[in-house]
């Protein structure tokens, strides 16, 4: 449970002599789309260009898979391929592709951007370690993806698996604000990465993470579902996020401003 897990102090101390950029992500309507598919607001933003009912049906299929996996056996570290047969995996992969096509590449673009944030570069060669820290190709910096979701913990972990985020966000870095609220989760994250070399940036679509980021005096990038926006997927770039970093922390973050 992310809200109760901390990386041991001795493991963090070795990283704090380098700058660490911590990206704090919302999940729903940011890295993935679900609620806006189910209630039709994603399709409605396209003013008739998207089939609303098709989006609702896609959302219901995801909802069923998530509930089925939560009710059955669930072990985050095992991964889907170790739990289910090829036919089931094929169905999930097909649903992922159908959703990605319907949303003009939202899922794959968000995942690619998550990888870019992991390395701080548009071309990534980095992998997440067991503690969730990611070494970029430049040893001066580290990048960490943390998920703070308002959903309860088990369904949120299931979503990470089904939407192919589990190898980019380790289970130690998944926090549920279901009971404690996002501001409390943000405070825990700040304590966990306590150092003058750490920069934080919150990325999400909701008012709660916006207010929490404001309280923490962290930059907040608001995701916008509307087509044509630069704050959606595809659309959001490291240059844009780098601008938000620089407004709060100053220009030394220029390394993160690359496309």
mmCIF file of C-alpha atoms in Angstrom:
data_model
loop_
_atom_site.group_PDB
_atom_site.id
_atom_site.type_symbol
_atom_site.label_atom_id
_atom_site.label_comp_id
_atom_site.label_asym_id
_atom_site.label_seq_id
_atom_site.Cartn_x
_atom_site.Cartn_y
_atom_site.Cartn_z
ATOM 1 C CA UNK A 1 0.000 0.000 0.000
ATOM 2 C CA UNK A 2 1.658 3.161 -1.189
ATOM 3 C CA UNK A 3 0.334 5.311 1.629
ATOM 4 C CA UNK A 4 1.995 3.047 4.189
ATOM 5 C CA UNK A 5 5.208 2.177 2.341
ATOM 6 C CA UNK A 6 8.449 4.103 2.424
ATOM 7 C CA UNK A 7 11.786 3.476 0.767
ATOM 8 C CA UNK A 8 14.281 2.826 3.578
ATOM 9 C CA UNK A 9 16.239 5.963 4.490
ATOM 10 C CA UNK A 10 19.581 4.367 3.664
ATOM 11 C CA UNK A 11 18.393 3.648 0.102
ATOM 12 C CA UNK A 12 17.265 7.237 -0.455
ATOM 13 C CA UNK A 13 20.355 8.894 1.019
ATOM 14 C CA UNK A 14 22.556 7.626 -1.783
ATOM 15 C CA UNK A 15 20.353 9.330 -4.352
ATOM 16 C CA UNK A 16 19.966 12.730 -2.750
ATOM 17 C CA UNK A 17 23.334 14.060 -3.915
ATOM 18 C CA UNK A 18 21.779 14.081 -7.363
ATOM 19 C CA UNK A 19 18.779 16.075 -8.457
ATOM 20 C CA UNK A 20 15.585 14.053 -8.331
ATOM 21 C CA UNK A 21 12.485 14.998 -10.283
ATOM 22 C CA UNK A 22 9.354 13.414 -8.826
ATOM 23 C CA UNK A 23 6.352 13.287 -11.160
ATOM 24 C CA UNK A 24 3.155 12.812 -9.169
ATOM 25 C CA UNK A 25 0.426 11.453 -11.411
ATOM 26 C CA UNK A 26 -3.309 11.206 -11.140
ATOM 27 C CA UNK A 27 -4.604 8.086 -12.889
ATOM 28 C CA UNK A 28 -8.174 8.384 -14.163
ATOM 29 C CA UNK A 29 -8.670 10.902 -16.967
ATOM 30 C CA UNK A 30 -4.909 11.472 -16.992
ATOM 31 C CA UNK A 31 -2.826 8.355 -17.668
ATOM 32 C CA UNK A 32 -5.957 6.385 -18.554
ATOM 33 C CA UNK A 33 -9.503 7.175 -19.620
ATOM 34 C CA UNK A 34 -12.439 5.421 -17.963
ATOM 35 C CA UNK A 35 -14.959 7.676 -16.250
ATOM 36 C CA UNK A 36 -15.157 10.007 -19.253
ATOM 37 C CA UNK A 37 -15.797 7.002 -21.490
ATOM 38 C CA UNK A 38 -18.535 5.674 -19.209
ATOM 39 C CA UNK A 39 -20.369 8.997 -18.864
ATOM 40 C CA UNK A 40 -19.786 10.115 -22.449
ATOM 41 C CA UNK A 41 -17.906 13.327 -21.650
ATOM 42 C CA UNK A 42 -14.836 12.261 -23.635
ATOM 43 C CA UNK A 43 -16.844 11.779 -26.839
ATOM 44 C CA UNK A 44 -18.999 14.867 -26.234
ATOM 45 C CA UNK A 45 -15.874 17.041 -26.257
ATOM 46 C CA UNK A 46 -15.553 16.214 -29.992
ATOM 47 C CA UNK A 47 -18.925 17.787 -30.853
ATOM 48 C CA UNK A 48 -20.389 14.804 -32.679
ATOM 49 C CA UNK A 49 -17.198 13.464 -34.244
ATOM 50 C CA UNK A 50 -16.999 10.564 -31.774
ATOM 51 C CA UNK A 51 -19.576 7.823 -31.241
ATOM 52 C CA UNK A 52 -20.675 8.365 -27.630
ATOM 53 C CA UNK A 53 -22.251 4.929 -27.263
ATOM 54 C CA UNK A 54 -19.117 3.181 -28.506
ATOM 55 C CA UNK A 55 -17.112 4.966 -25.821
ATOM 56 C CA UNK A 56 -19.630 3.917 -23.163
ATOM 57 C CA UNK A 57 -19.407 0.291 -24.315
ATOM 58 C CA UNK A 58 -15.596 0.390 -24.201
ATOM 59 C CA UNK A 59 -15.733 1.836 -20.689
ATOM 60 C CA UNK A 60 -18.119 -0.891 -19.531
ATOM 61 C CA UNK A 61 -15.798 -3.591 -20.876
ATOM 62 C CA UNK A 62 -12.887 -2.118 -18.926
ATOM 63 C CA UNK A 63 -15.050 -1.841 -15.833
ATOM 64 C CA UNK A 64 -16.002 -5.517 -16.080
ATOM 65 C CA UNK A 65 -12.385 -6.648 -16.510
ATOM 66 C CA UNK A 66 -11.236 -4.528 -13.566
ATOM 67 C CA UNK A 67 -13.962 -5.894 -11.282
ATOM 68 C CA UNK A 68 -13.387 -9.481 -12.410
ATOM 69 C CA UNK A 69 -9.670 -9.248 -11.712
ATOM 70 C CA UNK A 70 -10.252 -7.608 -8.318
ATOM 71 C CA UNK A 71 -12.726 -10.323 -7.337
ATOM 72 C CA UNK A 72 -10.478 -13.135 -8.539
ATOM 73 C CA UNK A 73 -6.818 -13.682 -7.781
ATOM 74 C CA UNK A 74 -4.677 -10.558 -7.783
ATOM 75 C CA UNK A 75 -0.946 -10.302 -7.185
ATOM 76 C CA UNK A 76 0.587 -7.115 -8.562
ATOM 77 C CA UNK A 77 4.181 -8.332 -8.653
ATOM 78 C CA UNK A 78 3.298 -11.488 -10.577
ATOM 79 C CA UNK A 79 1.895 -9.607 -13.547
ATOM 80 C CA UNK A 80 -0.896 -10.615 -15.893
ATOM 81 C CA UNK A 81 1.121 -13.006 -18.052
ATOM 82 C CA UNK A 82 1.828 -15.201 -15.035
ATOM 83 C CA UNK A 83 -1.821 -15.364 -13.992
ATOM 84 C CA UNK A 84 -3.912 -15.796 -17.131
ATOM 85 C CA UNK A 85 -3.951 -17.828 -20.311
ATOM 86 C CA UNK A 86 -3.125 -16.537 -23.783
ATOM 87 C CA UNK A 87 -6.780 -16.198 -24.784
ATOM 88 C CA UNK A 88 -7.522 -13.887 -21.871
ATOM 89 C CA UNK A 89 -4.404 -11.857 -22.584
ATOM 90 C CA UNK A 90 -5.447 -11.592 -26.223
ATOM 91 C CA UNK A 91 -8.847 -10.191 -25.215
ATOM 92 C CA UNK A 92 -7.251 -7.580 -22.958
ATOM 93 C CA UNK A 93 -4.704 -6.596 -25.596
ATOM 94 C CA UNK A 94 -7.460 -6.219 -28.183
ATOM 95 C CA UNK A 95 -9.481 -4.030 -25.812
ATOM 96 C CA UNK A 96 -6.397 -1.896 -25.173
ATOM 97 C CA UNK A 97 -5.882 -1.412 -28.907
ATOM 98 C CA UNK A 98 -9.588 -0.659 -29.500
ATOM 99 C CA UNK A 99 -9.511 1.943 -26.726
ATOM 100 C CA UNK A 100 -6.282 3.459 -27.979
ATOM 101 C CA UNK A 101 -7.704 3.781 -31.500
ATOM 102 C CA UNK A 102 -10.969 5.270 -30.241
ATOM 103 C CA UNK A 103 -9.108 7.841 -28.128
ATOM 104 C CA UNK A 104 -6.642 8.759 -30.908
ATOM 105 C CA UNK A 105 -3.713 7.195 -29.100
ATOM 106 C CA UNK A 106 -4.360 8.548 -25.596
ATOM 107 C CA UNK A 107 -3.266 5.391 -23.785
ATOM 108 C CA UNK A 108 -0.093 4.722 -25.766
ATOM 109 C CA UNK A 109 0.830 8.414 -25.814
ATOM 110 C CA UNK A 110 0.378 8.750 -22.055
ATOM 111 C CA UNK A 111 2.485 5.649 -21.533
ATOM 112 C CA UNK A 112 5.207 6.955 -23.847
ATOM 113 C CA UNK A 113 5.191 10.245 -21.965
ATOM 114 C CA UNK A 114 5.501 8.385 -18.679
ATOM 115 C CA UNK A 115 8.621 6.718 -20.100
ATOM 116 C CA UNK A 116 9.979 10.096 -21.160
ATOM 117 C CA UNK A 117 9.447 11.428 -17.640
ATOM 118 C CA UNK A 118 11.314 8.394 -16.315
ATOM 119 C CA UNK A 119 14.417 9.342 -18.247
ATOM 120 C CA UNK A 120 13.989 13.067 -18.758
ATOM 121 C CA UNK A 121 14.640 12.502 -22.472
ATOM 122 C CA UNK A 122 12.526 11.799 -25.522
ATOM 123 C CA UNK A 123 14.549 8.639 -26.201
ATOM 124 C CA UNK A 124 14.497 6.405 -23.125
ATOM 125 C CA UNK A 125 16.917 3.661 -22.187
ATOM 126 C CA UNK A 126 16.061 3.531 -18.493
ATOM 127 C CA UNK A 127 14.234 1.000 -16.332
ATOM 128 C CA UNK A 128 12.598 1.243 -12.928
ATOM 129 C CA UNK A 129 14.409 -0.366 -10.023
ATOM 130 C CA UNK A 130 12.670 -2.258 -7.255
ATOM 131 C CA UNK A 131 12.332 0.941 -5.208
ATOM 132 C CA UNK A 132 10.764 2.855 -8.085
ATOM 133 C CA UNK A 133 13.718 5.125 -8.769
ATOM 134 C CA UNK A 134 14.828 5.455 -12.365
ATOM 135 C CA UNK A 135 18.360 6.341 -13.411
ATOM 136 C CA UNK A 136 18.447 8.421 -16.539
ATOM 137 C CA UNK A 137 21.246 8.192 -19.075
ATOM 138 C CA UNK A 138 22.637 11.306 -17.379
ATOM 139 C CA UNK A 139 23.878 10.101 -13.979
ATOM 140 C CA UNK A 140 23.449 13.614 -12.536
ATOM 141 C CA UNK A 141 19.680 13.250 -12.370
ATOM 142 C CA UNK A 142 17.047 10.785 -11.297
ATOM 143 C CA UNK A 143 13.373 10.651 -12.171
ATOM 144 C CA UNK A 144 10.578 9.035 -10.196
ATOM 145 C CA UNK A 145 6.989 8.371 -11.259
ATOM 146 C CA UNK A 146 4.538 8.275 -8.356
ATOM 147 C CA UNK A 147 0.821 7.592 -8.672
ATOM 148 C CA UNK A 148 -1.674 9.194 -6.281
ATOM 149 C CA UNK A 149 -5.168 8.043 -7.131
ATOM 150 C CA UNK A 150 -8.461 8.837 -5.448
ATOM 151 C CA UNK A 151 -9.614 5.273 -6.100
ATOM 152 C CA UNK A 152 -9.164 2.472 -3.582
ATOM 153 C CA UNK A 153 -5.831 0.693 -3.720
ATOM 154 C CA UNK A 154 -6.587 -2.749 -5.202
ATOM 155 C CA UNK A 155 -8.651 -1.515 -8.202
ATOM 156 C CA UNK A 156 -5.964 1.115 -8.836
ATOM 157 C CA UNK A 157 -3.236 -1.538 -8.924
ATOM 158 C CA UNK A 158 -5.405 -3.623 -11.251
ATOM 159 C CA UNK A 159 -5.750 -0.633 -13.583
ATOM 160 C CA UNK A 160 -1.964 -0.246 -13.611
ATOM 161 C CA UNK A 161 -1.651 -3.834 -14.799
ATOM 162 C CA UNK A 162 -4.420 -3.740 -17.399
ATOM 163 C CA UNK A 163 -3.327 -0.395 -18.833
ATOM 164 C CA UNK A 164 0.347 -1.471 -19.027
ATOM 165 C CA UNK A 165 1.718 0.935 -16.434
ATOM 166 C CA UNK A 166 3.082 -1.609 -13.947
ATOM 167 C CA UNK A 167 6.636 -1.651 -15.322
ATOM 168 C CA UNK A 168 6.823 2.153 -15.121
ATOM 169 C CA UNK A 169 5.220 2.681 -11.710
ATOM 170 C CA UNK A 170 6.254 0.158 -9.075
ATOM 171 C CA UNK A 171 3.767 -0.872 -6.404
ATOM 172 C CA UNK A 172 5.726 1.033 -3.736
ATOM 173 C CA UNK A 173 4.955 4.207 -5.653
ATOM 174 C CA UNK A 174 1.184 3.749 -5.828
ATOM 175 C CA UNK A 175 -0.713 5.761 -3.219
ATOM 176 C CA UNK A 176 -4.457 5.708 -2.618
ATOM 177 C CA UNK A 177 -5.976 8.918 -1.267
ATOM 178 C CA UNK A 178 -9.347 7.188 -0.816
ATOM 179 C CA UNK A 179 -9.298 7.614 2.986
ATOM 180 C CA UNK A 180 -6.580 10.168 3.735
ATOM 181 C CA UNK A 181 -6.954 12.674 0.912
ATOM 182 C CA UNK A 182 -4.389 13.856 -1.615
ATOM 183 C CA UNK A 183 -2.808 16.537 0.527
ATOM 184 C CA UNK A 184 -1.844 13.912 3.112
ATOM 185 C CA UNK A 185 -0.406 11.658 0.396
ATOM 186 C CA UNK A 186 1.574 14.593 -1.009
ATOM 187 C CA UNK A 187 2.974 15.312 2.449
ATOM 188 C CA UNK A 188 4.067 11.689 2.807
ATOM 189 C CA UNK A 189 5.774 11.869 -0.588
ATOM 190 C CA UNK A 190 7.557 15.087 0.370
ATOM 191 C CA UNK A 191 8.811 13.486 3.603
ATOM 192 C CA UNK A 192 9.921 10.384 1.728
ATOM 193 C CA UNK A 193 12.016 12.378 -0.756
ATOM 194 C CA UNK A 194 13.093 15.056 1.694
ATOM 195 C CA UNK A 195 16.035 16.915 0.163
ATOM 196 C CA UNK A 196 16.826 20.323 -1.292
ATOM 197 C CA UNK A 197 17.717 18.546 -4.559
ATOM 198 C CA UNK A 198 14.214 17.193 -5.135
ATOM 199 C CA UNK A 199 11.670 18.856 -7.409
ATOM 200 C CA UNK A 200 8.025 17.844 -7.528
ATOM 201 C CA UNK A 201 5.442 18.245 -10.273
ATOM 202 C CA UNK A 202 1.788 17.149 -10.119
ATOM 203 C CA UNK A 203 -0.042 16.096 -13.291
ATOM 204 C CA UNK A 204 -3.783 15.473 -13.233
ATOM 205 C CA UNK A 205 -7.247 16.676 -14.154
ATOM 206 C CA UNK A 206 -9.044 17.198 -10.830
ATOM 207 C CA UNK A 207 -9.579 19.990 -8.341
ATOM 208 C CA UNK A 208 -8.281 17.956 -5.377
ATOM 209 C CA UNK A 209 -4.784 17.419 -6.766
ATOM 210 C CA UNK A 210 -4.775 21.036 -7.968
ATOM 211 C CA UNK A 211 -5.530 22.359 -4.484
ATOM 212 C CA UNK A 212 -3.092 19.928 -2.880
ATOM 213 C CA UNK A 213 -0.320 20.993 -5.258
ATOM 214 C CA UNK A 214 -1.085 24.641 -4.506
ATOM 215 C CA UNK A 215 -0.845 23.940 -0.766
ATOM 216 C CA UNK A 216 2.525 22.227 -1.271
ATOM 217 C CA UNK A 217 3.669 25.011 -3.611
ATOM 218 C CA UNK A 218 4.369 22.500 -6.339
ATOM 219 C CA UNK A 219 3.728 23.031 -10.055
ATOM 220 C CA UNK A 220 0.457 21.568 -11.317
ATOM 221 C CA UNK A 221 -0.162 20.575 -14.947
ATOM 222 C CA UNK A 222 -3.896 20.289 -15.598
ATOM 223 C CA UNK A 223 -4.937 17.680 -18.149
ATOM 224 C CA UNK A 224 -7.595 18.818 -20.615
ATOM 225 C CA UNK A 225 -9.764 16.305 -22.518
ATOM 226 C CA UNK A 226 -10.679 18.749 -25.279
ATOM 227 C CA UNK A 227 -9.274 17.991 -28.743
ATOM 228 C CA UNK A 228 -6.540 20.357 -29.846
ATOM 229 C CA UNK A 229 -5.365 21.096 -26.310
ATOM 230 C CA UNK A 230 -1.630 20.912 -25.613
ATOM 231 C CA UNK A 231 -2.410 19.537 -22.149
ATOM 232 C CA UNK A 232 -3.781 16.151 -23.203
ATOM 233 C CA UNK A 233 -2.490 12.945 -24.796
ATOM 234 C CA UNK A 234 -1.120 13.059 -27.363
ATOM 235 C CA UNK A 235 -0.066 16.678 -26.921
ATOM 236 C CA UNK A 236 1.712 17.148 -23.599
ATOM 237 C CA UNK A 237 5.500 17.400 -23.932
ATOM 238 C CA UNK A 238 8.484 17.578 -21.629
ATOM 239 C CA UNK A 239 9.020 21.146 -22.830
ATOM 240 C CA UNK A 240 5.628 22.090 -21.412
ATOM 241 C CA UNK A 241 6.227 20.291 -18.123
ATOM 242 C CA UNK A 242 9.700 21.840 -17.972
ATOM 243 C CA UNK A 243 8.089 25.272 -18.178
ATOM 244 C CA UNK A 244 5.985 24.496 -15.084
ATOM 245 C CA UNK A 245 9.098 23.267 -13.269
ATOM 246 C CA UNK A 246 10.979 26.466 -14.140
ATOM 247 C CA UNK A 247 8.178 28.745 -12.939
ATOM 248 C CA UNK A 248 8.385 27.246 -9.444
ATOM 249 C CA UNK A 249 12.013 26.111 -9.184
ATOM 250 C CA UNK A 250 13.827 28.418 -11.604
ATOM 251 C CA UNK A 251 15.777 27.850 -14.806
ATOM 252 C CA UNK A 252 18.239 25.113 -13.702
ATOM 253 C CA UNK A 253 15.615 22.581 -14.849
ATOM 254 C CA UNK A 254 16.305 23.349 -18.488
ATOM 255 C CA UNK A 255 17.511 19.780 -19.003
ATOM 256 C CA UNK A 256 13.916 18.633 -18.677
ATOM 257 C CA UNK A 257 12.649 21.144 -21.219
ATOM 258 C CA UNK A 258 13.623 19.118 -24.263
ATOM 259 C CA UNK A 259 10.979 17.837 -26.678
#
